[in-house]
mmCIF file of C-alpha atoms in Angstrom:
data_model
loop_
_atom_site.group_PDB
_atom_site.id
_atom_site.type_symbol
_atom_site.label_atom_id
_atom_site.label_comp_id
_atom_site.label_asym_id
_atom_site.label_seq_id
_atom_site.Cartn_x
_atom_site.Cartn_y
_atom_site.Cartn_z
ATOM 1 C CA MET A 829 121.231 97.033 71.654
ATOM 2 C CA HIS A 830 123.412 94.013 71.871
ATOM 3 C CA VAL A 831 120.592 92.742 74.002
ATOM 4 C CA GLU A 832 117.737 94.456 71.338
ATOM 5 C CA ILE A 833 119.561 92.900 68.512
ATOM 6 C CA LYS A 834 119.283 89.162 70.181
ATOM 7 C CA PHE A 835 116.183 89.126 71.055
ATOM 8 C CA PHE A 836 115.265 89.845 68.188
ATOM 9 C CA CYS A 837 117.485 87.378 66.071
ATOM 10 C CA SER A 838 116.302 84.206 68.332
ATOM 11 C CA PHE A 839 112.372 86.233 67.293
ATOM 12 C CA CYS A 840 113.254 84.552 63.443
ATOM 13 C CA VAL A 841 114.643 81.744 63.461
ATOM 14 C CA PHE A 842 111.718 79.493 65.286
ATOM 15 C CA SER A 843 109.378 78.467 63.093
ATOM 16 C CA ARG A 844 109.765 81.696 60.635
ATOM 17 C CA ASP A 845 106.828 81.916 59.960
ATOM 18 C CA GLY A 846 106.823 85.720 61.701
ATOM 19 C CA TYR A 847 105.096 84.758 64.732
ATOM 20 C CA LEU A 848 105.648 82.948 68.074
ATOM 21 C CA ASP A 849 103.027 80.306 69.086
ATOM 22 C CA GLY A 850 102.903 79.571 72.692
ATOM 23 C CA GLU A 851 105.831 77.100 72.707
ATOM 24 C CA GLU A 852 107.924 79.643 71.068
ATOM 25 C CA PHE A 853 107.333 81.920 73.418
ATOM 26 C CA PHE A 854 108.197 79.654 76.767
ATOM 27 C CA GLY A 855 111.873 79.239 75.151
ATOM 28 C CA LEU A 856 112.060 83.440 75.581
ATOM 29 C CA LEU A 857 111.083 83.589 78.961
ATOM 30 C CA GLN A 858 113.748 80.732 79.315
ATOM 31 C CA ASP A 859 116.350 82.719 77.998
ATOM 32 C CA LEU A 860 115.257 86.192 79.600
ATOM 33 C CA ILE A 861 114.021 84.040 83.121
ATOM 34 C CA GLY A 862 116.026 81.082 83.490
ATOM 35 C CA SER A 863 113.945 77.921 84.818
ATOM 36 C CA THR A 864 114.336 78.774 88.314
ATOM 37 C CA THR A 865 115.086 82.549 90.064
ATOM 38 C CA ASP A 866 113.488 84.010 92.506
ATOM 39 C CA ASN A 867 113.335 82.954 96.206
ATOM 40 C CA GLY A 868 113.013 78.964 94.040
ATOM 41 C CA GLN A 869 109.665 79.335 92.268
ATOM 42 C CA THR A 870 110.086 78.307 88.838
ATOM 43 C CA LEU A 871 108.852 79.342 85.531
ATOM 44 C CA LYS A 872 106.068 77.201 84.752
ATOM 45 C CA GLU A 873 103.154 76.830 81.745
ATOM 46 C CA GLU A 874 101.126 78.384 84.005
ATOM 47 C CA THR A 875 102.795 81.448 84.924
ATOM 48 C CA THR A 876 104.384 81.478 80.742
ATOM 49 C CA SER A 877 100.914 80.886 79.699
ATOM 50 C CA SER A 878 99.068 84.248 82.270
ATOM 51 C CA PHE A 879 102.392 85.777 79.443
ATOM 52 C CA PHE A 880 101.146 84.952 76.575
ATOM 53 C CA SER A 881 97.402 86.198 77.066
ATOM 54 C CA ILE A 882 98.910 89.499 78.375
ATOM 55 C CA ILE A 883 101.874 89.834 75.088
ATOM 56 C CA ASP A 884 98.724 88.207 72.568
ATOM 57 C CA LEU A 885 96.586 91.720 72.789
ATOM 58 C CA ASP A 886 94.786 90.617 70.028
ATOM 59 C CA ASN A 887 93.816 87.277 71.353
ATOM 60 C CA ASP A 888 94.693 84.676 67.940
ATOM 61 C CA GLY A 889 96.854 82.104 70.626
ATOM 62 C CA ARG A 890 100.499 83.981 68.540
ATOM 63 C CA ILE A 891 101.746 86.907 68.922
ATOM 64 C CA SER A 892 103.020 89.348 65.857
ATOM 65 C CA LYS A 893 106.012 90.907 65.270
ATOM 66 C CA GLU A 894 103.868 94.305 65.909
ATOM 67 C CA GLU A 895 103.125 92.823 69.184
ATOM 68 C CA PHE A 896 106.187 91.592 69.933
ATOM 69 C CA ARG A 897 107.343 95.213 69.522
ATOM 70 C CA CYS A 898 105.013 96.480 71.855
ATOM 71 C CA ALA A 899 106.313 93.825 74.339
ATOM 72 C CA TRP A 900 110.302 94.387 73.657
ATOM 73 C CA LEU A 901 109.454 98.525 74.431
ATOM 74 C CA TYR A 902 107.146 98.235 77.309
ATOM 75 C CA TRP A 903 106.999 94.838 78.899
ATOM 76 C CA LEU A 904 111.220 93.818 78.046
ATOM 77 C CA LYS A 905 112.542 96.671 78.571
ATOM 78 C CA GLN A 906 111.523 96.755 82.173
ATOM 79 C CA ILE A 907 112.919 93.704 82.689
ATOM 80 C CA LEU A 908 115.709 94.558 80.906
ATOM 81 C CA LYS A 909 116.455 97.472 82.149
ATOM 82 C CA PRO A 910 114.823 98.896 85.116
ATOM 83 C CA VAL A 911 114.548 103.137 86.286
ATOM 84 C CA THR A 912 115.230 102.185 89.809
ATOM 85 C CA ALA A 913 114.760 104.340 92.821
ATOM 86 C CA LEU A 914 115.941 102.779 96.471
ATOM 87 C CA ILE A 915 113.432 104.425 99.241
ATOM 88 C CA ILE A 916 115.462 103.999 103.030
ATOM 89 C CA VAL A 917 112.756 104.293 105.930
ATOM 90 C CA ASP A 918 113.032 105.499 109.057
ATOM 91 C CA VAL A 919 116.141 105.038 109.637
ATOM 92 C CA GLN A 920 116.623 107.651 112.480
ATOM 93 C CA ASN A 921 118.404 107.960 116.221
ATOM 94 C CA ASP A 922 115.300 106.832 118.760
ATOM 95 C CA PHE A 923 114.980 103.615 116.562
ATOM 96 C CA ILE A 924 118.724 102.783 116.536
ATOM 97 C CA SER A 925 119.639 103.622 119.587
ATOM 98 C CA GLY A 926 117.135 105.470 121.472
ATOM 99 C CA SER A 927 113.220 106.236 123.311
ATOM 100 C CA LEU A 928 112.302 103.526 121.053
ATOM 101 C CA ALA A 929 115.540 101.874 120.201
ATOM 102 C CA LEU A 930 114.390 98.179 118.287
ATOM 103 C CA SER A 931 117.093 96.371 120.055
ATOM 104 C CA ASP A 932 114.234 96.502 123.422
ATOM 105 C CA CYS A 933 112.033 94.991 121.574
ATOM 106 C CA PRO A 934 111.332 91.884 121.546
ATOM 107 C CA ALA A 935 113.056 90.519 118.527
ATOM 108 C CA GLY A 936 115.832 92.327 119.969
ATOM 109 C CA GLN A 937 117.555 93.741 116.524
ATOM 110 C CA ASP A 938 120.439 95.765 116.318
ATOM 111 C CA ALA A 939 118.673 98.723 114.217
ATOM 112 C CA GLU A 940 122.612 100.300 114.007
ATOM 113 C CA ALA A 941 123.229 97.391 111.545
ATOM 114 C CA VAL A 942 121.882 98.288 109.027
ATOM 115 C CA VAL A 943 123.425 101.637 108.619
ATOM 116 C CA PRO A 944 126.915 99.986 107.160
ATOM 117 C CA VAL A 945 124.807 97.831 104.452
ATOM 118 C CA ILE A 946 122.600 101.339 103.281
ATOM 119 C CA ASN A 947 126.065 103.322 103.211
ATOM 120 C CA SER A 948 127.702 100.762 100.992
ATOM 121 C CA LEU A 949 124.687 100.526 97.942
ATOM 122 C CA LEU A 950 124.812 104.471 98.204
ATOM 123 C CA GLU A 951 128.642 104.543 97.622
ATOM 124 C CA GLN A 952 128.218 102.581 94.311
ATOM 125 C CA ASN A 953 125.428 104.612 93.213
ATOM 126 C CA LEU A 954 123.378 102.176 91.010
ATOM 127 C CA PHE A 955 120.202 104.158 91.344
ATOM 128 C CA ASP A 956 118.111 106.648 89.224
ATOM 129 C CA VAL A 957 116.939 108.035 92.721
ATOM 130 C CA VAL A 958 116.650 107.526 96.164
ATOM 131 C CA VAL A 959 114.229 108.729 98.963
ATOM 132 C CA TYR A 960 114.516 109.316 102.421
ATOM 133 C CA THR A 961 111.278 109.178 104.475
ATOM 134 C CA TYR A 962 111.199 109.914 108.880
ATOM 135 C CA ASP A 963 109.595 109.872 111.503
ATOM 136 C CA TRP A 964 108.754 114.011 112.315
ATOM 137 C CA HIS A 965 106.623 114.228 115.146
ATOM 138 C CA PRO A 966 105.425 117.394 117.131
ATOM 139 C CA ASP A 967 104.967 116.649 120.875
ATOM 140 C CA ASN A 968 101.638 116.210 121.487
ATOM 141 C CA HIS A 969 101.158 112.807 118.894
ATOM 142 C CA LEU A 970 98.637 110.534 119.869
ATOM 143 C CA SER A 971 100.395 107.670 119.932
ATOM 144 C CA PHE A 972 103.183 108.950 122.657
ATOM 145 C CA VAL A 973 102.152 106.756 125.985
ATOM 146 C CA ASP A 974 103.334 110.256 127.519
ATOM 147 C CA ASN A 975 100.051 111.821 126.119
ATOM 148 C CA VAL A 976 97.618 109.370 126.855
ATOM 149 C CA GLY A 977 95.773 112.055 129.146
ATOM 150 C CA LEU A 978 95.909 114.770 126.313
ATOM 151 C CA ARG A 979 92.157 113.507 124.635
ATOM 152 C CA PRO A 980 89.062 111.814 126.234
ATOM 153 C CA MET A 981 89.206 107.455 125.670
ATOM 154 C CA HIS A 982 86.346 106.550 123.831
ATOM 155 C CA THR A 983 83.114 105.105 125.630
ATOM 156 C CA THR A 984 84.624 102.028 124.273
ATOM 157 C CA SER A 985 87.970 101.435 125.059
ATOM 158 C CA LYS A 986 89.212 99.396 127.748
ATOM 159 C CA ILE A 987 92.267 100.628 128.746
ATOM 160 C CA THR A 988 92.211 103.475 131.518
ATOM 161 C CA LYS A 989 94.300 106.494 131.670
ATOM 162 C CA GLU A 990 95.204 106.032 134.370
ATOM 163 C CA ASP A 991 96.451 102.350 134.304
ATOM 164 C CA ALA A 992 97.789 102.409 130.156
ATOM 165 C CA LYS A 993 101.461 102.064 129.389
ATOM 166 C CA VAL A 994 103.473 100.941 126.217
ATOM 167 C CA HIS A 995 102.352 98.190 123.690
ATOM 168 C CA ASP A 996 99.024 98.896 124.605
ATOM 169 C CA GLU A 997 95.727 99.619 122.319
ATOM 170 C CA PRO A 998 92.829 102.397 124.004
ATOM 171 C CA VAL A 999 90.700 103.647 122.031
ATOM 172 C CA PHE A 1000 90.091 107.705 122.353
ATOM 173 C CA ASP A 1001 88.251 109.916 120.578
ATOM 174 C CA ILE A 1002 89.013 111.453 118.365
ATOM 175 C CA ALA A 1003 86.170 114.609 117.288
ATOM 176 C CA GLY A 1004 83.530 111.984 118.349
ATOM 177 C CA GLN A 1005 84.930 109.886 116.593
ATOM 178 C CA SER A 1006 86.389 106.151 117.857
ATOM 179 C CA ARG A 1007 89.609 105.108 116.992
ATOM 180 C CA LYS A 1008 91.758 102.231 118.719
ATOM 181 C CA GLN A 1009 96.381 103.018 118.499
ATOM 182 C CA HIS A 1010 98.819 101.299 119.683
ATOM 183 C CA LEU A 1011 101.323 103.673 122.465
ATOM 184 C CA TRP A 1012 105.191 104.355 122.056
ATOM 185 C CA PRO A 1013 107.164 105.381 123.781
ATOM 186 C CA LYS A 1014 107.886 108.532 121.957
ATOM 187 C CA HIS A 1015 110.409 109.036 119.580
ATOM 188 C CA CYS A 1016 111.386 111.381 117.912
ATOM 189 C CA THR A 1017 110.090 114.153 118.228
ATOM 190 C CA GLN A 1018 110.339 117.453 115.699
ATOM 191 C CA GLY A 1019 113.348 118.905 117.620
ATOM 192 C CA SER A 1020 115.070 116.940 118.978
ATOM 193 C CA TRP A 1021 118.116 113.980 118.154
ATOM 194 C CA GLY A 1022 116.032 111.212 118.160
ATOM 195 C CA PRO A 1023 114.800 111.956 114.084
ATOM 196 C CA HIS A 1024 118.136 112.790 113.004
ATOM 197 C CA VAL A 1025 118.722 110.200 109.943
ATOM 198 C CA LEU A 1026 122.534 108.011 111.215
ATOM 199 C CA PHE A 1027 123.931 107.486 108.105
ATOM 200 C CA CYS A 1028 123.053 111.660 106.652
ATOM 201 C CA ILE A 1029 126.877 112.046 106.166
ATOM 202 C CA LEU A 1030 126.338 110.677 102.409
ATOM 203 C CA LEU A 1031 123.785 113.102 101.318
ATOM 204 C CA ALA A 1032 126.494 115.709 100.020
ATOM 205 C CA LEU A 1033 127.923 113.575 97.997
ATOM 206 C CA LEU A 1034 124.471 111.919 96.679
ATOM 207 C CA LEU A 1035 123.245 115.396 96.196
ATOM 208 C CA LEU A 1036 125.997 114.708 93.451
ATOM 209 C CA ILE A 1037 125.221 111.887 91.682
ATOM 210 C CA VAL A 1038 121.330 111.207 91.957
ATOM 211 C CA VAL A 1039 118.408 112.151 93.221
ATOM 212 C CA VAL A 1040 116.902 112.524 96.769
ATOM 213 C CA VAL A 1041 114.035 112.574 98.351
ATOM 214 C CA VAL A 1042 113.042 113.392 101.200
ATOM 215 C CA VAL A 1043 109.540 112.330 102.490
ATOM 216 C CA VAL A 1044 107.998 113.141 106.146
ATOM 217 C CA VAL A 1045 105.635 111.258 107.586
ATOM 218 C CA ALA A 1046 103.694 111.766 110.902
ATOM 219 C CA THR A 1047 103.616 114.834 111.029
ATOM 220 C CA VAL A 1048 99.993 116.377 112.149
ATOM 221 C CA ALA A 1049 99.502 115.269 116.379
ATOM 222 C CA VAL A 1050 96.409 112.173 115.938
ATOM 223 C CA LYS A 1051 97.443 110.118 112.987
ATOM 224 C CA SER A 1052 99.957 107.993 112.173
ATOM 225 C CA SER A 1053 101.157 107.867 108.416
ATOM 226 C CA ARG A 1054 101.646 103.927 107.646
ATOM 227 C CA THR A 1055 103.904 104.147 104.139
ATOM 228 C CA SER A 1056 105.166 105.932 102.155
ATOM 229 C CA LEU A 1057 103.809 106.450 98.924
ATOM 230 C CA ALA A 1058 99.672 106.661 99.794
ATOM 231 C CA PRO A 1059 98.981 109.621 102.274
ATOM 232 C CA SER A 1060 96.579 108.673 105.386
ATOM 233 C CA PRO A 1061 93.604 107.281 105.430
ATOM 234 C CA PRO A 1062 90.530 108.707 106.613
ATOM 235 C CA LEU A 1063 91.228 109.164 110.635
ATOM 236 C CA ALA A 1064 88.897 106.532 111.425
ATOM 237 C CA LEU A 1065 90.696 103.894 109.487
ATOM 238 C CA THR A 1066 94.606 105.225 109.462
ATOM 239 C CA LYS A 1067 96.089 102.428 110.734
ATOM 240 C CA PRO A 1068 99.363 102.785 114.046
ATOM 241 C CA VAL A 1069 102.480 102.146 113.009
ATOM 242 C CA GLY A 1070 105.593 101.741 114.697
ATOM 243 C CA PRO A 1071 109.401 100.373 113.772
ATOM 244 C CA GLY A 1072 109.633 97.900 111.086
ATOM 245 C CA ARG A 1073 106.194 98.518 110.582
ATOM 246 C CA ARG A 1074 105.959 101.555 107.611
ATOM 247 C CA ALA A 1075 108.632 100.034 105.628
ATOM 248 C CA ARG A 1076 105.885 96.492 105.155
ATOM 249 C CA TYR A 1077 103.662 99.049 104.379
ATOM 250 C CA THR A 1078 105.534 100.725 101.842
ATOM 251 C CA ALA A 1079 106.577 97.788 100.068
ATOM 252 C CA ASN A 1080 102.820 96.044 99.916
ATOM 253 C CA ASP A 1081 101.984 99.902 98.332
ATOM 254 C CA SER A 1082 105.004 99.655 96.035
ATOM 255 C CA VAL A 1083 102.968 96.859 93.951
ATOM 256 C CA ASP A 1084 99.263 98.061 94.507
ATOM 257 C CA HIS A 1085 100.904 101.433 93.021
ATOM 258 C CA GLY A 1086 102.362 99.297 89.735
ATOM 259 C CA PHE A 1087 105.945 99.526 91.035
ATOM 260 C CA ARG A 1088 108.166 96.665 90.764
ATOM 261 C CA THR A 1089 109.431 96.013 94.287
ATOM 262 C CA VAL A 1090 112.661 94.669 96.356
ATOM 263 C CA LEU A 1091 113.256 93.997 100.094
ATOM 264 C CA ILE A 1092 116.574 94.219 100.174
ATOM 265 C CA GLU A 1093 116.566 92.163 104.242
ATOM 266 C CA ASP A 1094 119.869 92.702 105.362
ATOM 267 C CA ALA A 1095 119.296 96.660 105.015
ATOM 268 C CA ALA A 1096 115.698 95.872 107.443
ATOM 269 C CA ARG A 1097 115.415 95.387 111.181
ATOM 270 C CA GLY A 1098 111.325 94.992 112.784
ATOM 271 C CA VAL A 1099 109.386 94.212 116.041
ATOM 272 C CA ALA A 1100 108.040 91.177 116.868
ATOM 273 C CA LEU A 1101 110.048 87.692 115.233
ATOM 274 C CA ASP A 1102 106.364 86.119 114.658
ATOM 275 C CA GLY A 1103 104.594 89.503 113.169
ATOM 276 C CA ILE A 1104 108.260 89.931 110.710
ATOM 277 C CA SER A 1105 107.559 86.003 109.696
ATOM 278 C CA LYS A 1106 103.725 86.988 109.003
ATOM 279 C CA LYS A 1107 104.637 89.938 107.302
ATOM 280 C CA ARG A 1108 107.942 88.328 104.792
ATOM 281 C CA GLU A 1109 105.997 85.013 104.081
ATOM 282 C CA ALA A 1110 102.413 88.474 102.951
ATOM 283 C CA LEU A 1111 104.615 90.426 100.856
ATOM 284 C CA LEU A 1112 106.415 87.228 99.657
ATOM 285 C CA ASN A 1113 101.967 86.175 98.882
ATOM 286 C CA LYS A 1114 102.142 90.380 96.580
ATOM 287 C CA GLY A 1115 103.816 89.762 94.484
ATOM 288 C CA VAL A 1116 107.545 91.638 96.415
ATOM 289 C CA TYR A 1117 110.926 91.138 95.974
ATOM 290 C CA MET A 1118 113.580 88.817 99.191
ATOM 291 C CA ALA A 1119 117.058 90.013 97.760
ATOM 292 C CA ASP A 1120 119.897 90.898 99.995
ATOM 293 C CA SER A 1121 121.786 93.775 99.750
ATOM 294 C CA SER A 1122 124.596 91.803 97.063
ATOM 295 C CA GLU A 1123 122.312 90.935 95.411
ATOM 296 C CA VAL A 1124 121.094 93.831 94.345
ATOM 297 C CA PRO A 1125 123.865 95.305 91.504
ATOM 298 C CA GLY A 1126 123.203 92.258 89.505
ATOM 299 C CA LEU A 1127 119.217 92.944 89.866
ATOM 300 C CA ILE A 1128 119.537 96.193 88.438
ATOM 301 C CA ARG A 1129 122.215 95.075 86.305
ATOM 302 C CA ALA A 1130 119.813 92.911 85.071
ATOM 303 C CA GLU A 1131 121.650 89.933 85.402
ATOM 304 C CA ASN A 1132 119.650 88.683 87.669
ATOM 305 C CA ARG A 1133 115.293 88.784 86.400
ATOM 306 C CA PRO A 1134 112.750 87.633 89.078
ATOM 307 C CA ILE A 1135 110.326 85.759 88.217
ATOM 308 C CA CYS A 1136 107.929 87.900 90.587
ATOM 309 C CA LEU A 1137 109.625 91.655 88.002
ATOM 310 C CA ALA A 1138 109.079 89.812 84.965
ATOM 311 C CA ALA A 1139 105.115 89.385 85.840
ATOM 312 C CA GLN A 1140 104.396 92.916 87.826
ATOM 313 C CA ALA A 1141 105.734 94.407 84.563
ATOM 314 C CA ALA A 1142 103.965 91.790 82.635
ATOM 315 C CA LEU A 1143 100.996 93.522 84.993
ATOM 316 C CA ASN A 1144 102.085 97.195 83.953
ATOM 317 C CA TYR A 1145 101.838 96.570 80.316
ATOM 318 C CA LYS A 1146 98.567 94.985 81.065
ATOM 319 C CA LEU A 1147 97.205 97.506 82.391
ATOM 320 C CA ALA A 1148 98.539 100.389 79.961
ATOM 321 C CA TRP A 1149 97.459 98.727 77.155
ATOM 322 C CA LYS A 1150 93.886 99.031 78.904
ATOM 323 C CA ILE A 1151 93.975 102.977 79.023
ATOM 324 C CA VAL A 1152 95.541 103.880 75.857
ATOM 325 C CA LYS A 1153 92.823 101.380 73.874
ATOM 326 C CA GLY A 1154 90.597 102.694 76.400
ATOM 327 C CA LYS A 1155 92.052 106.439 75.836
ATOM 328 C CA SER A 1156 91.115 105.509 71.878
ATOM 329 C CA HIS A 1157 87.289 105.011 71.883
ATOM 330 C CA THR A 1158 86.970 108.079 73.690
#
């Protein structure tokens, strides 16, 4: 409530004409967001102009009290009082010390190092919802190198059953369709030790303080779920997924679904350094905010208000307004 009064008072003292012009709106954004945030990004005039055009619903070059009221309810509150969900992707035994341990992958990263970071965040009771995702593969899963002999190869495959090895990408014939598949060691098979979540000891406590959601992925023998937020695409389009990759797809699809997305970098590990670098750059360009776990409390309390997250909130507001406006004309 204190913040709400502060911003409405700021609105009133600029020109006292009952409207915000572009210059006044820029001053408001500087107070709201700051001049430099979000991985070194700077609040620029073109960014302010794009925000202004979204908030200026009647396109008259100024923001009225009613437009500001709508912006407060449906844009600024996303920034100042966010609803939060922590999505924990595939922190499982096999990716930590089992058959597909990240420490044995080219980047040589210690996956177990993410566990105390995640537990520290959970213990602070910061989130409205906590989501766990985990692999739960059938023993005959298509991606397992041990299973290459179970299905016919497509005529276009350059890799034979006899020569196939881990990280190869043979092409299978699945119901008459070609299916290129990255091969992995057998991992996270149903009923084994591999898919267990290392930090599940905290689950009993979490059930008392937050909503807990568990998402089980990749349970069908010939499909690999590429994300925790979207269902698998049609069979011929399904992408092979390995440890570390679904976190990228989840973050990517999170933005596509309109969620303001933060990737906690010290709680993430990957397979290969060049791939990690490329994925990081792609996510930054997508509007994902890269944070250290120490930043998370400040982000949730809206003490730190990154420009990219404010931009996503503005796009959400614009889309919602179009939907509402469309319904009003039907």
